[in-house]
Amino acid sequence: MSRRSAPFVAPDYIDNPTSKDGKKHAKVLLSTLQEDIASFRDEQFPPDILRQIRDMPIYEGNLAEVQAYQQRWQALLERAMAFYPAANLPPDYLPLPASLEIPQFIYHVQRLHLTKTRAKESKSFGSVGALTDKCGDYSVEEIVRMSAVFDNDDEARLVAHREFIDLRAYVFCRDSKGEMLDPERVRFYRTGLIVHALPDFKIVDSRQTPRKRRNDAYNNPLADNGIWKIYHKK
């Protein structure tokens, strides 16, 4: 199961957190947290007490080792939770945003299945200028075609798609009764993944045969610069 990230919430300790100034103050504090995480990560990642899995930013250890490494991150984790209080809590168990680059910790792992999947990044735009700022240059003919979409409909949107190979791990854990749970699909390449490996821990590596992406609902792009394909949003 794929997971969104937990939503941002301005912490209660900020004066008037829902006001414009309060939200601005929260963003400044979040930026400071990100800088502190980056500095700490330079010193503490990869972990010196855990074992790397294959050539991936995935590290495994026993319960004591993983708990000891997580403890090093605890102060930063607690600060992050002030901004993302729903993170890793029921009913959704949403993770912290990958942009924070805090490693993901998963316990009681029996099996790890590494996969590659053909996927796409998607961005939506309300003007050609905003699109070209993010996606790069296009031919004059393509600019004309994209501009015509907005000329005919003020409410129109353009959507840009960029195909890429998405690296994922399917993590199989056991519950307190020892029964295998449904796998959790984790994107880990940006954050790193720390797993508490159970006895007889197994790794299945399927990265040599990328899975096919589902059929795309969009065809016949208005523009294509070799990286981003542009469509009239449905």
PDB file of C-alpha atoms in Angstrom:
ATOM      1  CA  MET A   1       0.000   0.000   0.000  1.00  0.00           C
ATOM      2  CA  SER A   2       1.418   3.389  -1.026  1.00  0.00           C
ATOM      3  CA  ARG A   3       1.261   6.191   1.543  1.00  0.00           C
ATOM      4  CA  ARG A   4       0.925   9.942   1.330  1.00  0.00           C
ATOM      5  CA  SER A   5       2.909  12.003   3.800  1.00  0.00           C
ATOM      6  CA  ALA A   6       1.451  13.544   6.940  1.00  0.00           C
ATOM      7  CA  PRO A   7       0.050  17.096   6.514  1.00  0.00           C
ATOM      8  CA  PHE A   8       1.880  20.172   7.779  1.00  0.00           C
ATOM      9  CA  VAL A   9       0.406  21.894  10.845  1.00  0.00           C
ATOM     10  CA  ALA A  10       1.738  25.082  12.429  1.00  0.00           C
ATOM     11  CA  PRO A  11       2.710  24.129  16.025  1.00  0.00           C
ATOM     12  CA  ASP A  12       0.556  25.354  18.909  1.00  0.00           C
ATOM     13  CA  TYR A  13       3.519  27.007  20.639  1.00  0.00           C
ATOM     14  CA  ILE A  14       3.628  29.645  17.884  1.00  0.00           C
ATOM     15  CA  ASP A  15       1.596  32.773  18.559  1.00  0.00           C
ATOM     16  CA  ASN A  16      -1.552  32.796  16.406  1.00  0.00           C
ATOM     17  CA  PRO A  17      -0.459  29.741  14.365  1.00  0.00           C
ATOM     18  CA  THR A  18      -3.348  30.081  11.898  1.00  0.00           C
ATOM     19  CA  SER A  19      -2.620  33.742  11.108  1.00  0.00           C
ATOM     20  CA  LYS A  20      -0.478  34.886   8.196  1.00  0.00           C
ATOM     21  CA  ASP A  21       2.389  35.879  10.503  1.00  0.00           C
ATOM     22  CA  GLY A  22       2.041  32.656  12.479  1.00  0.00           C
ATOM     23  CA  LYS A  23       2.256  30.519   9.356  1.00  0.00           C
ATOM     24  CA  LYS A  24       5.268  32.510   8.168  1.00  0.00           C
ATOM     25  CA  HIS A  25       6.970  31.981  11.546  1.00  0.00           C
ATOM     26  CA  ALA A  26       6.216  28.248  11.320  1.00  0.00           C
ATOM     27  CA  LYS A  27       7.824  28.044   7.879  1.00  0.00           C
ATOM     28  CA  VAL A  28      10.971  29.740   9.205  1.00  0.00           C
ATOM     29  CA  LEU A  29      11.170  27.262  12.087  1.00  0.00           C
ATOM     30  CA  LEU A  30      10.609  24.363   9.676  1.00  0.00           C
ATOM     31  CA  SER A  31      13.441  25.655   7.487  1.00  0.00           C
ATOM     32  CA  THR A  32      15.706  25.742  10.544  1.00  0.00           C
ATOM     33  CA  LEU A  33      14.723  22.157  11.357  1.00  0.00           C
ATOM     34  CA  GLN A  34      15.570  21.068   7.817  1.00  0.00           C
ATOM     35  CA  GLU A  35      18.994  22.686   8.114  1.00  0.00           C
ATOM     36  CA  ASP A  36      19.613  20.928  11.436  1.00  0.00           C
ATOM     37  CA  ILE A  37      18.543  17.597   9.945  1.00  0.00           C
ATOM     38  CA  ALA A  38      20.875  18.046   6.975  1.00  0.00           C
ATOM     39  CA  SER A  39      23.804  18.834   9.277  1.00  0.00           C
ATOM     40  CA  PHE A  40      23.044  15.878  11.559  1.00  0.00           C
ATOM     41  CA  ARG A  41      22.570  13.571   8.593  1.00  0.00           C
ATOM     42  CA  ASP A  42      26.025  14.475   7.279  1.00  0.00           C
ATOM     43  CA  GLU A  43      27.457  13.175  10.559  1.00  0.00           C
ATOM     44  CA  GLN A  44      25.177  10.205  11.268  1.00  0.00           C
ATOM     45  CA  PHE A  45      24.138   8.729   7.931  1.00  0.00           C
ATOM     46  CA  PRO A  46      24.954   6.103   6.858  1.00  0.00           C
ATOM     47  CA  PRO A  47      24.737   4.456  10.299  1.00  0.00           C
ATOM     48  CA  ASP A  48      27.986   3.162  11.776  1.00  0.00           C
ATOM     49  CA  ILE A  49      26.343   0.381  13.838  1.00  0.00           C
ATOM     50  CA  LEU A  50      24.097  -1.168  11.146  1.00  0.00           C
ATOM     51  CA  ARG A  51      24.708  -3.284   8.055  1.00  0.00           C
ATOM     52  CA  GLN A  52      23.956  -2.053   4.545  1.00  0.00           C
ATOM     53  CA  ILE A  53      21.635  -4.094   2.312  1.00  0.00           C
ATOM     54  CA  ARG A  54      22.948  -4.522  -1.216  1.00  0.00           C
ATOM     55  CA  ASP A  55      23.928  -1.148  -2.711  1.00  0.00           C
ATOM     56  CA  MET A  56      20.823   0.534  -1.329  1.00  0.00           C
ATOM     57  CA  PRO A  57      20.414   3.211   1.396  1.00  0.00           C
ATOM     58  CA  ILE A  58      18.845   0.455   3.508  1.00  0.00           C
ATOM     59  CA  TYR A  59      20.441  -0.699   6.753  1.00  0.00           C
ATOM     60  CA  GLU A  60      19.502  -3.584   9.025  1.00  0.00           C
ATOM     61  CA  GLY A  61      20.267  -4.570  12.580  1.00  0.00           C
ATOM     62  CA  ASN A  62      18.857  -6.328  15.595  1.00  0.00           C
ATOM     63  CA  LEU A  63      16.369  -4.672  17.921  1.00  0.00           C
ATOM     64  CA  ALA A  64      18.962  -3.104  20.247  1.00  0.00           C
ATOM     65  CA  GLU A  65      21.024  -1.737  17.356  1.00  0.00           C
ATOM     66  CA  VAL A  66      18.063  -0.172  15.563  1.00  0.00           C
ATOM     67  CA  GLN A  67      16.683   1.334  18.777  1.00  0.00           C
ATOM     68  CA  ALA A  68      20.110   2.778  19.602  1.00  0.00           C
ATOM     69  CA  TYR A  69      20.381   4.386  16.173  1.00  0.00           C
ATOM     70  CA  GLN A  70      16.830   5.750  16.318  1.00  0.00           C
ATOM     71  CA  GLN A  71      17.618   7.289  19.700  1.00  0.00           C
ATOM     72  CA  ARG A  72      20.264   9.448  18.035  1.00  0.00           C
ATOM     73  CA  TRP A  73      17.519  10.892  15.801  1.00  0.00           C
ATOM     74  CA  GLN A  74      14.934  11.208  18.576  1.00  0.00           C
ATOM     75  CA  ALA A  75      15.315  14.928  19.268  1.00  0.00           C
ATOM     76  CA  LEU A  76      14.923  15.751  15.562  1.00  0.00           C
ATOM     77  CA  LEU A  77      12.047  13.313  15.226  1.00  0.00           C
ATOM     78  CA  GLU A  78      10.227  15.034  18.090  1.00  0.00           C
ATOM     79  CA  ARG A  79      10.781  18.447  16.528  1.00  0.00           C
ATOM     80  CA  ALA A  80       9.461  17.136  13.199  1.00  0.00           C
ATOM     81  CA  MET A  81       6.377  15.690  14.887  1.00  0.00           C
ATOM     82  CA  ALA A  82       5.475  19.194  16.100  1.00  0.00           C
ATOM     83  CA  PHE A  83       4.984  20.161  12.444  1.00  0.00           C
ATOM     84  CA  TYR A  84       3.495  16.835  11.313  1.00  0.00           C
ATOM     85  CA  PRO A  85       1.541  15.545  14.357  1.00  0.00           C
ATOM     86  CA  ALA A  86      -0.358  12.918  12.335  1.00  0.00           C
ATOM     87  CA  ALA A  87       2.859  11.169  11.262  1.00  0.00           C
ATOM     88  CA  ASN A  88       2.906   7.421  11.881  1.00  0.00           C
ATOM     89  CA  LEU A  89      -0.281   7.524  13.956  1.00  0.00           C
ATOM     90  CA  PRO A  90      -3.583   5.669  13.407  1.00  0.00           C
ATOM     91  CA  PRO A  91      -5.745   5.456  11.474  1.00  0.00           C
ATOM     92  CA  ASP A  92      -3.616   6.313   8.421  1.00  0.00           C
ATOM     93  CA  TYR A  93      -0.017   5.863   9.664  1.00  0.00           C
ATOM     94  CA  LEU A  94       1.224   8.518   7.227  1.00  0.00           C
ATOM     95  CA  PRO A  95       5.012   9.011   7.137  1.00  0.00           C
ATOM     96  CA  LEU A  96       6.946  12.220   7.632  1.00  0.00           C
ATOM     97  CA  PRO A  97       7.577  14.022   4.313  1.00  0.00           C
ATOM     98  CA  ALA A  98      10.562  12.665   2.399  1.00  0.00           C
ATOM     99  CA  SER A  99      11.772  16.266   2.007  1.00  0.00           C
ATOM    100  CA  LEU A 100      12.866  16.214   5.665  1.00  0.00           C
ATOM    101  CA  GLU A 101      15.260  13.338   4.847  1.00  0.00           C
ATOM    102  CA  ILE A 102      14.819  11.685   8.233  1.00  0.00           C
ATOM    103  CA  PRO A 103      15.414   7.918   7.894  1.00  0.00           C
ATOM    104  CA  GLN A 104      12.362   5.687   8.105  1.00  0.00           C
ATOM    105  CA  PHE A 105      12.466   3.127  10.926  1.00  0.00           C
ATOM    106  CA  ILE A 106      10.501  -0.125  10.606  1.00  0.00           C
ATOM    107  CA  TYR A 107      10.526  -2.872  13.214  1.00  0.00           C
ATOM    108  CA  HIS A 108       9.863  -6.638  13.197  1.00  0.00           C
ATOM    109  CA  VAL A 109      10.765  -7.041   9.517  1.00  0.00           C
ATOM    110  CA  GLN A 110      10.764 -10.598   8.159  1.00  0.00           C
ATOM    111  CA  ARG A 111      11.205  -9.977   4.452  1.00  0.00           C
ATOM    112  CA  LEU A 112      12.211  -7.121   2.170  1.00  0.00           C
ATOM    113  CA  HIS A 113      11.279  -7.120  -1.525  1.00  0.00           C
ATOM    114  CA  LEU A 114      13.187  -4.562  -3.633  1.00  0.00           C
ATOM    115  CA  THR A 115      11.530  -3.483  -6.887  1.00  0.00           C
ATOM    116  CA  LYS A 116      11.788  -0.956  -9.694  1.00  0.00           C
ATOM    117  CA  THR A 117       8.627   0.396 -11.287  1.00  0.00           C
ATOM    118  CA  ARG A 118       8.105   2.616 -14.292  1.00  0.00           C
ATOM    119  CA  ALA A 119       6.338   5.689 -12.940  1.00  0.00           C
ATOM    120  CA  LYS A 120       5.715   9.344 -13.709  1.00  0.00           C
ATOM    121  CA  GLU A 121       6.001  12.646 -11.906  1.00  0.00           C
ATOM    122  CA  SER A 122       3.072  14.984 -12.479  1.00  0.00           C
ATOM    123  CA  LYS A 123       2.765  18.779 -12.189  1.00  0.00           C
ATOM    124  CA  SER A 124      -0.234  20.993 -12.959  1.00  0.00           C
ATOM    125  CA  PHE A 125      -0.070  24.563 -14.307  1.00  0.00           C
ATOM    126  CA  GLY A 126      -2.438  27.428 -14.901  1.00  0.00           C
ATOM    127  CA  SER A 127      -0.245  29.309 -17.384  1.00  0.00           C
ATOM    128  CA  VAL A 128       2.373  28.609 -20.040  1.00  0.00           C
ATOM    129  CA  GLY A 129       4.867  30.885 -18.295  1.00  0.00           C
ATOM    130  CA  ALA A 130       4.667  28.951 -15.021  1.00  0.00           C
ATOM    131  CA  LEU A 131       5.030  25.699 -16.945  1.00  0.00           C
ATOM    132  CA  THR A 132       8.146  26.718 -18.864  1.00  0.00           C
ATOM    133  CA  ASP A 133       9.732  28.058 -15.651  1.00  0.00           C
ATOM    134  CA  LYS A 134       9.507  24.567 -14.154  1.00  0.00           C
ATOM    135  CA  CYS A 135       9.741  22.300 -17.187  1.00  0.00           C
ATOM    136  CA  GLY A 136      12.090  24.092 -19.581  1.00  0.00           C
ATOM    137  CA  ASP A 137      11.931  25.315 -23.156  1.00  0.00           C
ATOM    138  CA  TYR A 138       9.582  24.215 -25.937  1.00  0.00           C
ATOM    139  CA  SER A 139       9.328  25.015 -29.634  1.00  0.00           C
ATOM    140  CA  VAL A 140       7.341  28.004 -30.888  1.00  0.00           C
ATOM    141  CA  GLU A 141       4.713  25.650 -32.331  1.00  0.00           C
ATOM    142  CA  GLU A 142       4.335  23.897 -28.973  1.00  0.00           C
ATOM    143  CA  ILE A 143       4.030  27.206 -27.112  1.00  0.00           C
ATOM    144  CA  VAL A 144       1.257  28.227 -29.509  1.00  0.00           C
ATOM    145  CA  ARG A 145      -0.623  24.950 -28.936  1.00  0.00           C
ATOM    146  CA  MET A 146      -0.342  25.272 -25.161  1.00  0.00           C
ATOM    147  CA  SER A 147      -1.381  28.945 -25.206  1.00  0.00           C
ATOM    148  CA  ALA A 148      -4.462  28.081 -27.253  1.00  0.00           C
ATOM    149  CA  VAL A 149      -5.723  25.909 -24.388  1.00  0.00           C
ATOM    150  CA  PHE A 150      -5.925  28.967 -22.113  1.00  0.00           C
ATOM    151  CA  ASP A 151      -7.247  31.221 -24.887  1.00  0.00           C
ATOM    152  CA  ASN A 152     -10.279  28.924 -25.213  1.00  0.00           C
ATOM    153  CA  ASP A 153     -10.888  28.293 -21.497  1.00  0.00           C
ATOM    154  CA  ASP A 154      -9.919  30.547 -18.563  1.00  0.00           C
ATOM    155  CA  GLU A 155     -10.353  27.606 -16.157  1.00  0.00           C
ATOM    156  CA  ALA A 156      -8.116  25.241 -18.134  1.00  0.00           C
ATOM    157  CA  ARG A 157      -5.037  23.566 -16.695  1.00  0.00           C
ATOM    158  CA  LEU A 158      -2.029  21.965 -18.326  1.00  0.00           C
ATOM    159  CA  VAL A 159      -0.458  18.882 -16.799  1.00  0.00           C
ATOM    160  CA  ALA A 160       3.195  17.913 -17.239  1.00  0.00           C
ATOM    161  CA  HIS A 161       4.375  14.295 -16.943  1.00  0.00           C
ATOM    162  CA  ARG A 162       7.964  13.112 -16.531  1.00  0.00           C
ATOM    163  CA  GLU A 163       8.627   9.382 -16.696  1.00  0.00           C
ATOM    164  CA  PHE A 164      11.192   7.810 -14.374  1.00  0.00           C
ATOM    165  CA  ILE A 165      12.117   4.527 -12.720  1.00  0.00           C
ATOM    166  CA  ASP A 166      10.743   4.465  -9.169  1.00  0.00           C
ATOM    167  CA  LEU A 167      12.663   2.408  -6.618  1.00  0.00           C
ATOM    168  CA  ARG A 168      10.520   0.872  -3.870  1.00  0.00           C
ATOM    169  CA  ALA A 169      10.675  -1.678  -1.094  1.00  0.00           C
ATOM    170  CA  TYR A 170       7.832  -3.941  -0.045  1.00  0.00           C
ATOM    171  CA  VAL A 171       8.342  -4.513   3.677  1.00  0.00           C
ATOM    172  CA  PHE A 172       6.812  -7.611   5.291  1.00  0.00           C
ATOM    173  CA  CYS A 173       6.527  -7.419   9.096  1.00  0.00           C
ATOM    174  CA  ARG A 174       5.170  -9.674  11.818  1.00  0.00           C
ATOM    175  CA  ASP A 175       2.746  -8.557  14.494  1.00  0.00           C
ATOM    176  CA  SER A 176       3.004  -9.193  18.238  1.00  0.00           C
ATOM    177  CA  LYS A 177       1.543 -12.693  17.714  1.00  0.00           C
ATOM    178  CA  GLY A 178       4.147 -13.553  15.092  1.00  0.00           C
ATOM    179  CA  GLU A 179       1.674 -13.437  12.201  1.00  0.00           C
ATOM    180  CA  MET A 180       2.772 -11.917   8.892  1.00  0.00           C
ATOM    181  CA  LEU A 181       1.147  -8.584   8.085  1.00  0.00           C
ATOM    182  CA  ASP A 182       0.255  -7.254   4.645  1.00  0.00           C
ATOM    183  CA  PRO A 183       3.293  -5.678   2.971  1.00  0.00           C
ATOM    184  CA  GLU A 184       3.945  -1.968   3.244  1.00  0.00           C
ATOM    185  CA  ARG A 185       5.213  -0.246   0.103  1.00  0.00           C
ATOM    186  CA  VAL A 186       7.924   2.270   0.995  1.00  0.00           C
ATOM    187  CA  ARG A 187       9.779   4.831  -1.082  1.00  0.00           C
ATOM    188  CA  PHE A 188      13.103   5.093   0.674  1.00  0.00           C
ATOM    189  CA  TYR A 189      15.792   6.353  -1.682  1.00  0.00           C
ATOM    190  CA  ARG A 190      15.743   9.941  -0.438  1.00  0.00           C
ATOM    191  CA  THR A 191      15.326   9.250   3.276  1.00  0.00           C
ATOM    192  CA  GLY A 192      17.001   5.901   3.804  1.00  0.00           C
ATOM    193  CA  LEU A 193      15.358   2.902   5.437  1.00  0.00           C
ATOM    194  CA  ILE A 194      16.320   1.350   8.766  1.00  0.00           C
ATOM    195  CA  VAL A 195      14.902  -2.123   9.471  1.00  0.00           C
ATOM    196  CA  HIS A 196      14.881  -4.277  12.581  1.00  0.00           C
ATOM    197  CA  ALA A 197      15.558  -7.687  11.033  1.00  0.00           C
ATOM    198  CA  LEU A 198      13.944 -10.750  12.594  1.00  0.00           C
ATOM    199  CA  PRO A 199      15.664 -14.171  12.594  1.00  0.00           C
ATOM    200  CA  ASP A 200      15.646 -15.723   9.090  1.00  0.00           C
ATOM    201  CA  PHE A 201      15.295 -12.241   7.583  1.00  0.00           C
ATOM    202  CA  LYS A 202      15.169 -12.540   3.777  1.00  0.00           C
ATOM    203  CA  ILE A 203      15.754 -10.153   0.891  1.00  0.00           C
ATOM    204  CA  VAL A 204      14.128 -10.543  -2.529  1.00  0.00           C
ATOM    205  CA  ASP A 205      15.786  -8.345  -5.156  1.00  0.00           C
ATOM    206  CA  SER A 206      13.678  -7.811  -8.302  1.00  0.00           C
ATOM    207  CA  ARG A 207      15.332  -4.615  -9.489  1.00  0.00           C
ATOM    208  CA  GLN A 208      16.630  -6.193 -12.690  1.00  0.00           C
ATOM    209  CA  THR A 209      13.107  -6.513 -14.111  1.00  0.00           C
ATOM    210  CA  PRO A 210      11.173  -3.245 -13.658  1.00  0.00           C
ATOM    211  CA  ARG A 211       7.434  -3.689 -13.346  1.00  0.00           C
ATOM    212  CA  LYS A 212       5.271  -2.133 -16.042  1.00  0.00           C
ATOM    213  CA  ARG A 213       3.490   1.094 -15.245  1.00  0.00           C
ATOM    214  CA  ARG A 214      -0.282   1.157 -15.524  1.00  0.00           C
ATOM    215  CA  ASN A 215      -1.737   2.529 -18.756  1.00  0.00           C
ATOM    216  CA  ASP A 216      -1.629   6.319 -18.905  1.00  0.00           C
ATOM    217  CA  ALA A 217      -4.960   8.123 -19.278  1.00  0.00           C
ATOM    218  CA  TYR A 218      -3.197  10.847 -21.298  1.00  0.00           C
ATOM    219  CA  ASN A 219      -2.119  10.441 -24.938  1.00  0.00           C
ATOM    220  CA  ASN A 220      -0.980  12.684 -27.798  1.00  0.00           C
ATOM    221  CA  PRO A 221       0.923  15.395 -25.880  1.00  0.00           C
ATOM    222  CA  LEU A 222       0.616  19.039 -26.852  1.00  0.00           C
ATOM    223  CA  ALA A 223       4.367  19.423 -26.279  1.00  0.00           C
ATOM    224  CA  ASP A 224       7.385  17.263 -25.486  1.00  0.00           C
ATOM    225  CA  ASN A 225      10.907  18.561 -24.757  1.00  0.00           C
ATOM    226  CA  GLY A 226      12.362  15.110 -24.147  1.00  0.00           C
ATOM    227  CA  ILE A 227      11.828  15.305 -20.379  1.00  0.00           C
ATOM    228  CA  TRP A 228       8.354  16.688 -19.737  1.00  0.00           C
ATOM    229  CA  LYS A 229       5.314  15.811 -21.861  1.00  0.00           C
ATOM    230  CA  ILE A 230       2.496  18.341 -21.669  1.00  0.00           C
ATOM    231  CA  TYR A 231      -1.239  17.546 -21.889  1.00  0.00           C
ATOM    232  CA  HIS A 232      -4.531  19.403 -21.550  1.00  0.00           C
ATOM    233  CA  LYS A 233      -5.666  18.337 -18.079  1.00  0.00           C
ATOM    234  CA  LYS A 234      -8.837  16.261 -18.114  1.00  0.00           C
TER     235      LYS A 234
END
